[in-house]
């Protein structure tokens, strides 16, 4: 992905962008990257029902480990931040939301 060109005024991220919108992208992308673990955990839960808390510990641990490795990776955060900035810039120039990620939020945040 080519680097996003941002102006000086675009370098400042609002609290909601840093703490809500970029982490939302991170969660979506991490789930995609950990899809094998998500599927294994989901299948285990479907197969065991109420006993999933006990029976699916291994699958749950593998899923948590995979997701946490992405959430704590600074390069992954930067990748998601650049994706967000690109989407934000496209919205600002075209007025068209992409991937329903950009949401209208109060400007006072």
Tab-separated table of N, CA, C and O in Angstrom:
chain	number	residue	atom	x	y	z
A	1	UNK	N	0.854	-1.167	0.000
A	1	UNK	CA	0.000	0.000	0.000
A	1	UNK	C	0.904	1.235	0.000
A	1	UNK	O	1.766	1.365	0.852
A	2	UNK	N	0.682	2.159	-0.951
A	2	UNK	CA	1.514	3.364	-0.986
A	2	UNK	C	1.214	4.260	0.197
A	2	UNK	O	0.107	4.260	0.728
A	3	UNK	N	2.215	5.035	0.638
A	3	UNK	CA	1.996	5.917	1.788
A	3	UNK	C	0.941	6.969	1.480
A	3	UNK	O	0.820	7.433	0.355
A	4	UNK	N	0.189	7.310	2.476
A	4	UNK	CA	-0.863	8.312	2.335
A	4	UNK	C	-0.241	9.685	2.510
A	4	UNK	O	0.529	9.909	3.444
A	5	UNK	N	-0.552	10.587	1.622
A	5	UNK	CA	-0.075	11.957	1.731
A	5	UNK	C	-1.059	12.722	2.611
A	5	UNK	O	-2.231	12.802	2.299
A	6	UNK	N	-0.582	13.233	3.700
A	6	UNK	CA	-1.450	13.991	4.597
A	6	UNK	C	-0.862	15.364	4.824
A	6	UNK	O	0.355	15.531	4.867
A	7	UNK	N	-1.753	16.332	4.947
A	7	UNK	CA	-1.311	17.680	5.250
A	7	UNK	C	-1.022	17.826	6.723
A	7	UNK	O	-1.332	16.949	7.524
A	8	UNK	N	-0.427	18.962	7.086
A	8	UNK	CA	-0.056	19.192	8.486
A	8	UNK	C	-1.276	19.135	9.408
A	8	UNK	O	-1.211	18.593	10.498
A	9	UNK	N	-2.423	19.670	8.924
A	9	UNK	CA	-3.622	19.658	9.757
A	9	UNK	C	-4.183	18.257	9.929
A	9	UNK	O	-4.933	17.983	10.851
A	10	UNK	N	-3.802	17.322	9.058
A	10	UNK	CA	-4.311	15.961	9.138
A	10	UNK	C	-3.511	15.083	10.096
A	10	UNK	O	-3.917	13.985	10.411
A	11	UNK	N	-2.336	15.551	10.531
A	11	UNK	CA	-1.498	14.730	11.399
A	11	UNK	C	-2.085	14.575	12.790
A	11	UNK	O	-1.816	13.601	13.471
A	12	UNK	N	-2.895	15.522	13.225
A	12	UNK	CA	-3.516	15.440	14.545
A	12	UNK	C	-4.761	14.569	14.468
A	12	UNK	O	-5.667	14.837	13.699
A	13	UNK	N	-4.768	13.511	15.255
A	13	UNK	CA	-5.939	12.647	15.319
A	13	UNK	C	-6.756	13.005	16.549
A	13	UNK	O	-6.203	13.206	17.633
A	14	UNK	N	-8.049	13.069	16.368
A	14	UNK	CA	-8.930	13.319	17.511
A	14	UNK	C	-8.950	12.082	18.400
A	14	UNK	O	-8.635	10.985	17.981
A	15	UNK	N	-9.350	12.294	19.638
A	15	UNK	CA	-9.454	11.201	20.619
A	15	UNK	C	-10.278	10.049	20.063
A	15	UNK	O	-9.886	8.882	20.161
A	16	UNK	N	-11.421	10.348	19.473
A	16	UNK	CA	-12.306	9.295	18.975
A	16	UNK	C	-11.661	8.527	17.822
A	16	UNK	O	-11.899	7.330	17.663
A	17	UNK	N	-10.823	9.177	17.056
A	17	UNK	CA	-10.139	8.488	15.964
A	17	UNK	C	-9.087	7.531	16.518
A	17	UNK	O	-8.999	6.376	16.092
A	18	UNK	N	-8.305	8.007	17.485
A	18	UNK	CA	-7.249	7.182	18.076
A	18	UNK	C	-7.810	6.030	18.903
A	18	UNK	O	-7.286	4.927	18.864
A	19	UNK	N	-8.842	6.311	19.676
A	19	UNK	CA	-9.322	5.343	20.660
A	19	UNK	C	-10.529	4.524	20.230
A	19	UNK	O	-10.872	3.554	20.905
A	20	UNK	N	-11.186	4.922	19.123
A	20	UNK	CA	-12.378	4.193	18.698
A	20	UNK	C	-12.269	3.723	17.245
A	20	UNK	O	-12.373	2.530	16.964
A	21	UNK	N	-12.062	4.654	16.336
A	21	UNK	CA	-12.140	4.316	14.916
A	21	UNK	C	-10.965	3.473	14.427
A	21	UNK	O	-11.168	2.478	13.718
A	22	UNK	N	-9.742	3.838	14.792
A	22	UNK	CA	-8.588	3.039	14.367
A	22	UNK	C	-8.604	1.662	15.042
A	22	UNK	O	-8.403	0.651	14.363
A	23	UNK	N	-8.885	1.567	16.347
A	23	UNK	CA	-8.997	0.231	16.949
A	23	UNK	C	-10.098	-0.630	16.320
A	23	UNK	O	-9.966	-1.852	16.247
A	24	UNK	N	-11.166	0.008	15.829
A	24	UNK	CA	-12.218	-0.743	15.146
A	24	UNK	C	-11.664	-1.392	13.880
A	24	UNK	O	-11.938	-2.565	13.595
A	25	UNK	N	-10.865	-0.641	13.124
A	25	UNK	CA	-10.227	-1.198	11.932
A	25	UNK	C	-9.281	-2.325	12.329
A	25	UNK	O	-9.235	-3.376	11.686
A	26	UNK	N	-8.551	-2.116	13.419
A	26	UNK	CA	-7.629	-3.148	13.900
A	26	UNK	C	-8.374	-4.433	14.238
A	26	UNK	O	-7.922	-5.528	13.887
A	27	UNK	N	-9.512	-4.316	14.918
A	27	UNK	CA	-10.293	-5.506	15.268
A	27	UNK	C	-10.771	-6.239	14.015
A	27	UNK	O	-10.690	-7.472	13.933
A	28	UNK	N	-11.275	-5.483	13.037
A	28	UNK	CA	-11.770	-6.093	11.801
A	28	UNK	C	-10.649	-6.834	11.074
A	28	UNK	O	-10.817	-7.977	10.653
A	29	UNK	N	-9.510	-6.168	10.931
A	29	UNK	CA	-8.393	-6.765	10.206
A	29	UNK	C	-7.794	-7.944	10.984
A	29	UNK	O	-7.401	-8.939	10.390
A	30	UNK	N	-7.722	-7.830	12.301
A	30	UNK	CA	-7.177	-8.922	13.116
A	30	UNK	C	-8.071	-10.154	13.012
A	30	UNK	O	-7.572	-11.284	12.930
A	31	UNK	N	-9.385	-9.951	13.002
A	31	UNK	CA	-10.299	-11.092	12.846
A	31	UNK	C	-10.089	-11.777	11.511
A	31	UNK	O	-10.158	-13.002	11.423
A	32	UNK	N	-9.838	-10.980	10.457
A	32	UNK	CA	-9.562	-11.567	9.142
A	32	UNK	C	-8.262	-12.360	9.177
A	32	UNK	O	-8.187	-13.472	8.661
A	33	UNK	N	-7.229	-11.792	9.795
A	33	UNK	CA	-5.928	-12.443	9.840
A	33	UNK	C	-5.919	-13.665	10.757
A	33	UNK	O	-5.085	-14.549	10.611
A	34	UNK	N	-6.818	-13.694	11.722
A	34	UNK	CA	-6.913	-14.830	12.647
A	34	UNK	C	-8.125	-15.697	12.310
A	34	UNK	O	-8.684	-16.351	13.186
A	35	UNK	N	-8.514	-15.708	11.053
A	35	UNK	CA	-9.757	-16.389	10.675
A	35	UNK	C	-9.739	-17.882	11.000
A	35	UNK	O	-10.773	-18.449	11.371
A	36	UNK	N	-8.575	-18.529	10.907
A	36	UNK	CA	-8.512	-19.961	11.242
A	36	UNK	C	-8.863	-20.183	12.713
A	36	UNK	O	-9.637	-21.086	13.050
A	37	UNK	N	-8.312	-19.335	13.589
A	37	UNK	CA	-8.588	-19.463	15.018
A	37	UNK	C	-10.041	-19.090	15.332
A	37	UNK	O	-10.665	-19.711	16.186
A	38	UNK	N	-10.573	-18.078	14.642
A	38	UNK	CA	-11.969	-17.686	14.832
A	38	UNK	C	-12.881	-18.844	14.450
A	38	UNK	O	-13.808	-19.201	15.189
A	39	UNK	N	-12.606	-19.461	13.300
A	39	UNK	CA	-13.431	-20.586	12.847
A	39	UNK	C	-13.345	-21.769	13.795
A	39	UNK	O	-14.357	-22.412	14.100
A	40	UNK	N	-12.132	-22.071	14.266
A	40	UNK	CA	-11.962	-23.200	15.191
A	40	UNK	C	-12.731	-22.958	16.485
A	40	UNK	O	-13.420	-23.858	16.989
A	41	UNK	N	-12.639	-21.732	17.033
A	41	UNK	CA	-13.340	-21.417	18.271
A	41	UNK	C	-14.856	-21.440	18.060
A	41	UNK	O	-15.601	-21.995	18.873
A	42	UNK	N	-15.309	-20.869	16.951
A	42	UNK	CA	-16.744	-20.848	16.645
A	42	UNK	C	-17.278	-22.264	16.511
A	42	UNK	O	-18.341	-22.592	17.059
A	43	UNK	N	-16.550	-23.109	15.787
A	43	UNK	CA	-16.989	-24.490	15.601
A	43	UNK	C	-17.031	-25.238	16.931
A	43	UNK	O	-17.975	-25.968	17.217
A	44	UNK	N	-16.027	-25.036	17.755
A	44	UNK	CA	-15.994	-25.679	19.066
A	44	UNK	C	-17.198	-25.256	19.903
A	44	UNK	O	-17.849	-26.087	20.537
A	45	UNK	N	-17.517	-23.955	19.881
A	45	UNK	CA	-18.654	-23.452	20.652
A	45	UNK	C	-19.962	-24.043	20.145
A	45	UNK	O	-20.835	-24.412	20.937
A	46	UNK	N	-20.102	-24.146	18.838
A	46	UNK	CA	-21.321	-24.733	18.270
A	46	UNK	C	-21.455	-26.195	18.662
A	46	UNK	O	-22.548	-26.679	18.948
A	47	UNK	N	-20.329	-26.914	18.662
A	47	UNK	CA	-20.352	-28.347	18.953
A	47	UNK	C	-20.600	-28.650	20.422
A	47	UNK	O	-21.164	-29.689	20.748
A	48	UNK	N	-20.183	-27.766	21.331
A	48	UNK	CA	-20.262	-28.093	22.759
A	48	UNK	C	-21.357	-27.366	23.515
A	48	UNK	O	-21.681	-27.760	24.626
A	49	UNK	N	-21.918	-26.313	22.958
A	49	UNK	CA	-23.009	-25.605	23.626
A	49	UNK	C	-22.581	-24.977	24.939
A	49	UNK	O	-21.599	-24.251	25.003
A	50	UNK	N	-23.322	-25.284	26.016
A	50	UNK	CA	-23.082	-24.654	27.316
A	50	UNK	C	-21.732	-25.018	27.929
A	50	UNK	O	-21.222	-24.307	28.778
A	51	UNK	N	-21.162	-26.111	27.507
A	51	UNK	CA	-19.873	-26.535	28.069
A	51	UNK	C	-18.684	-25.875	27.379
A	51	UNK	O	-17.544	-26.212	27.645
A	52	UNK	N	-18.965	-24.903	26.505
A	52	UNK	CA	-17.883	-24.281	25.738
A	52	UNK	C	-16.836	-23.630	26.632
A	52	UNK	O	-15.664	-23.606	26.285
A	53	UNK	N	-17.241	-23.123	27.781
A	53	UNK	CA	-16.294	-22.463	28.690
A	53	UNK	C	-15.183	-23.433	29.085
A	53	UNK	O	-14.015	-23.053	29.169
A	54	UNK	N	-15.542	-24.674	29.288
A	54	UNK	CA	-14.572	-25.677	29.710
A	54	UNK	C	-13.913	-26.362	28.515
A	54	UNK	O	-12.701	-26.531	28.466
A	55	UNK	N	-14.726	-26.727	27.535
A	55	UNK	CA	-14.242	-27.554	26.427
A	55	UNK	C	-13.445	-26.790	25.376
A	55	UNK	O	-12.686	-27.391	24.638
A	56	UNK	N	-13.620	-25.491	25.263
A	56	UNK	CA	-12.987	-24.724	24.176
A	56	UNK	C	-11.850	-23.831	24.668
A	56	UNK	O	-11.516	-22.842	24.014
A	57	UNK	N	-11.256	-24.174	25.779
A	57	UNK	CA	-10.172	-23.351	26.327
A	57	UNK	C	-8.988	-23.251	25.374
A	57	UNK	O	-8.405	-22.184	25.207
A	58	UNK	N	-8.630	-24.377	24.759
A	58	UNK	CA	-7.484	-24.388	23.849
A	58	UNK	C	-7.744	-23.462	22.657
A	58	UNK	O	-6.896	-22.636	22.302
A	59	UNK	N	-8.914	-23.575	22.054
A	59	UNK	CA	-9.272	-22.738	20.905
A	59	UNK	C	-9.376	-21.269	21.305
A	59	UNK	O	-8.934	-20.383	20.568
A	60	UNK	N	-9.938	-21.011	22.486
A	60	UNK	CA	-10.062	-19.646	22.979
A	60	UNK	C	-8.686	-19.033	23.227
A	60	UNK	O	-8.431	-17.880	22.873
A	61	UNK	N	-7.782	-19.803	23.809
A	61	UNK	CA	-6.427	-19.306	24.073
A	61	UNK	C	-5.697	-19.002	22.772
A	61	UNK	O	-5.005	-17.977	22.662
A	62	UNK	N	-5.834	-19.864	21.779
A	62	UNK	CA	-5.184	-19.641	20.483
A	62	UNK	C	-5.737	-18.385	19.821
A	62	UNK	O	-4.977	-17.584	19.254
A	63	UNK	N	-7.045	-18.194	19.916
A	63	UNK	CA	-7.673	-17.007	19.334
A	63	UNK	C	-7.198	-15.748	20.045
A	63	UNK	O	-6.815	-14.767	19.398
A	64	UNK	N	-7.199	-15.764	21.370
A	64	UNK	CA	-6.743	-14.592	22.134
A	64	UNK	C	-5.290	-14.264	21.836
A	64	UNK	O	-4.930	-13.100	21.681
A	65	UNK	N	-4.462	-15.280	21.739
A	65	UNK	CA	-3.047	-15.069	21.448
A	65	UNK	C	-2.861	-14.423	20.071
A	65	UNK	O	-2.088	-13.480	19.916
A	66	UNK	N	-3.589	-14.916	19.090
A	66	UNK	CA	-3.487	-14.364	17.738
A	66	UNK	C	-3.958	-12.908	17.712
A	66	UNK	O	-3.267	-12.029	17.180
A	67	UNK	N	-5.121	-12.638	18.296
A	67	UNK	CA	-5.659	-11.279	18.295
A	67	UNK	C	-4.748	-10.324	19.063
A	67	UNK	O	-4.458	-9.216	18.609
A	68	UNK	N	-4.266	-10.752	20.226
A	68	UNK	CA	-3.402	-9.908	21.047
A	68	UNK	C	-2.097	-9.585	20.325
A	68	UNK	O	-1.592	-8.462	20.423
A	69	UNK	N	-1.576	-10.548	19.599
A	69	UNK	CA	-0.329	-10.289	18.870
A	69	UNK	C	-0.521	-9.177	17.846
A	69	UNK	O	0.387	-8.386	17.603
A	70	UNK	N	-1.706	-9.091	17.255
A	70	UNK	CA	-1.989	-8.011	16.308
A	70	UNK	C	-2.267	-6.694	17.041
A	70	UNK	O	-1.786	-5.646	16.620
A	71	UNK	N	-3.042	-6.742	18.109
A	71	UNK	CA	-3.405	-5.519	18.833
A	71	UNK	C	-2.191	-4.817	19.434
A	71	UNK	O	-2.192	-3.606	19.601
A	72	UNK	N	-1.164	-5.569	19.770
A	72	UNK	CA	0.012	-4.979	20.415
A	72	UNK	C	1.153	-4.688	19.439
A	72	UNK	O	2.201	-4.212	19.863
A	73	UNK	N	0.943	-4.944	18.159
A	73	UNK	CA	1.969	-4.731	17.140
A	73	UNK	C	1.922	-3.286	16.644
A	73	UNK	O	0.944	-2.878	16.022
A	74	UNK	N	2.966	-2.486	16.916
A	74	UNK	CA	2.951	-1.080	16.491
A	74	UNK	C	2.896	-0.920	14.968
A	74	UNK	O	2.296	0.030	14.467
A	75	UNK	N	3.494	-1.841	14.230
A	75	UNK	CA	3.432	-1.763	12.768
A	75	UNK	C	2.005	-1.981	12.270
A	75	UNK	O	1.559	-1.341	11.316
A	76	UNK	N	1.295	-2.893	12.916
A	76	UNK	CA	-0.098	-3.159	12.552
A	76	UNK	C	-0.956	-1.929	12.851
A	76	UNK	O	-1.822	-1.558	12.055
A	77	UNK	N	-0.696	-1.275	13.985
A	77	UNK	CA	-1.424	-0.041	14.315
A	77	UNK	C	-1.183	1.016	13.239
A	77	UNK	O	-2.126	1.665	12.781
A	78	UNK	N	0.067	1.188	12.846
A	78	UNK	CA	0.397	2.181	11.818
A	78	UNK	C	-0.286	1.845	10.492
A	78	UNK	O	-0.764	2.734	9.793
A	79	UNK	N	-0.305	0.577	10.142
A	79	UNK	CA	-0.980	0.143	8.914
A	79	UNK	C	-2.463	0.506	8.958
A	79	UNK	O	-3.011	1.055	7.994
A	80	UNK	N	-3.103	0.233	10.073
A	80	UNK	CA	-4.525	0.540	10.225
A	80	UNK	C	-4.760	2.050	10.277
A	80	UNK	O	-5.754	2.551	9.744
A	81	UNK	N	-3.843	2.772	10.912
A	81	UNK	CA	-3.954	4.227	10.969
A	81	UNK	C	-3.867	4.820	9.564
A	81	UNK	O	-4.657	5.692	9.200
A	82	UNK	N	-2.936	4.337	8.763
A	82	UNK	CA	-2.794	4.830	7.392
A	82	UNK	C	-4.043	4.503	6.571
A	82	UNK	O	-4.500	5.320	5.776
A	83	UNK	N	-4.595	3.330	6.791
A	83	UNK	CA	-5.834	2.958	6.099
A	83	UNK	C	-6.961	3.906	6.498
A	83	UNK	O	-7.730	4.376	5.654
A	84	UNK	N	-7.055	4.197	7.788
A	84	UNK	CA	-8.081	5.125	8.258
A	84	UNK	C	-7.879	6.513	7.645
A	84	UNK	O	-8.825	7.142	7.178
A	85	UNK	N	-6.628	7.008	7.651
A	85	UNK	CA	-6.354	8.337	7.105
A	85	UNK	C	-6.684	8.408	5.618
A	85	UNK	O	-7.202	9.426	5.142
A	86	UNK	N	-6.414	7.333	4.909
A	86	UNK	CA	-6.744	7.292	3.483
A	86	UNK	C	-8.261	7.366	3.293
A	86	UNK	O	-8.756	8.115	2.460
A	87	UNK	N	-9.000	6.573	4.080
A	87	UNK	CA	-10.459	6.591	3.991
A	87	UNK	C	-11.004	7.970	4.371
A	87	UNK	O	-11.928	8.482	3.745
A	88	UNK	N	-10.424	8.576	5.403
A	88	UNK	CA	-10.866	9.894	5.842
A	88	UNK	C	-10.614	10.939	4.755
A	88	UNK	O	-11.474	11.782	4.480
A	89	UNK	N	-9.465	10.865	4.132
A	89	UNK	CA	-9.141	11.806	3.063
A	89	UNK	C	-10.084	11.637	1.874
A	89	UNK	O	-10.553	12.625	1.301
A	90	UNK	N	-10.382	10.383	1.520
A	90	UNK	CA	-11.329	10.133	0.429
A	90	UNK	C	-12.696	10.710	0.770
A	90	UNK	O	-13.357	11.310	-0.079
A	91	UNK	N	-13.117	10.535	2.014
A	91	UNK	CA	-14.409	11.081	2.433
A	91	UNK	C	-14.408	12.604	2.364
A	91	UNK	O	-15.367	13.213	1.911
A	92	UNK	N	-13.315	13.203	2.810
A	92	UNK	CA	-13.244	14.670	2.799
A	92	UNK	C	-13.251	15.231	1.384
A	92	UNK	O	-13.760	16.322	1.158
A	93	UNK	N	-12.675	14.518	0.440
A	93	UNK	CA	-12.636	15.032	-0.931
A	93	UNK	C	-13.890	14.686	-1.724
A	93	UNK	O	-14.323	15.472	-2.557
A	94	UNK	N	-14.485	13.509	-1.462
A	94	UNK	CA	-15.632	13.082	-2.268
A	94	UNK	C	-16.961	13.197	-1.535
A	94	UNK	O	-18.001	13.273	-2.177
A	95	UNK	N	-16.938	13.137	-0.202
A	95	UNK	CA	-18.176	13.140	0.563
A	95	UNK	C	-18.831	11.769	0.627
A	95	UNK	O	-19.920	11.617	1.160
A	96	UNK	N	-18.151	10.765	0.093
A	96	UNK	CA	-18.700	9.401	0.069
A	96	UNK	C	-17.953	8.560	1.100
A	96	UNK	O	-16.724	8.482	1.094
A	97	UNK	N	-18.708	7.929	1.974
A	97	UNK	CA	-18.113	7.069	2.999
A	97	UNK	C	-17.660	5.761	2.360
A	97	UNK	O	-18.328	5.215	1.507
A	98	UNK	N	-16.523	5.246	2.821
A	98	UNK	CA	-16.033	3.968	2.328
A	98	UNK	C	-16.134	2.933	3.428
A	98	UNK	O	-15.819	3.203	4.583
A	99	UNK	N	-16.603	1.771	3.080
A	99	UNK	CA	-16.672	0.628	4.002
A	99	UNK	C	-17.469	0.923	5.273
A	99	UNK	O	-17.296	0.257	6.273
A	100	UNK	N	-18.298	1.949	5.261
A	100	UNK	CA	-19.131	2.296	6.415
A	100	UNK	C	-18.347	2.459	7.705
A	100	UNK	O	-18.874	2.316	8.790
A	101	UNK	N	-17.061	2.723	7.617
A	101	UNK	CA	-16.256	2.901	8.828
A	101	UNK	C	-16.321	4.320	9.345
A	101	UNK	O	-16.344	4.541	10.532
A	102	UNK	N	-16.268	5.259	8.422
A	102	UNK	CA	-16.290	6.648	8.859
A	102	UNK	C	-17.705	6.988	9.288
A	102	UNK	O	-18.637	6.800	8.545
A	103	UNK	N	-17.835	7.434	10.463
A	103	UNK	CA	-19.165	7.754	10.960
A	103	UNK	C	-19.213	9.211	11.357
A	103	UNK	O	-18.217	9.819	11.672
A	104	UNK	N	-20.410	9.742	11.302
A	104	UNK	CA	-20.558	11.139	11.685
A	104	UNK	C	-20.536	11.212	13.217
A	104	UNK	O	-21.348	10.611	13.891
A	105	UNK	N	-19.572	11.940	13.724
A	105	UNK	CA	-19.410	12.079	15.161
A	105	UNK	C	-19.431	13.547	15.514
A	105	UNK	O	-19.063	14.403	14.717
A	106	UNK	N	-19.843	13.859	16.724
A	106	UNK	CA	-19.839	15.267	17.138
A	106	UNK	C	-18.435	15.851	17.043
A	106	UNK	O	-17.456	15.189	17.387
A	107	UNK	N	-18.337	17.074	16.579
A	107	UNK	CA	-17.028	17.691	16.409
A	107	UNK	C	-16.405	18.128	17.722
A	107	UNK	O	-15.245	18.480	17.787
A	108	UNK	N	-17.151	18.081	18.817
A	108	UNK	CA	-16.632	18.498	20.102
A	108	UNK	C	-15.750	17.444	20.752
A	108	UNK	O	-15.127	17.689	21.765
A	109	UNK	N	-15.681	16.240	20.202
A	109	UNK	CA	-14.873	15.174	20.795
A	109	UNK	C	-13.429	15.371	20.526
A	109	UNK	O	-12.888	15.755	19.668
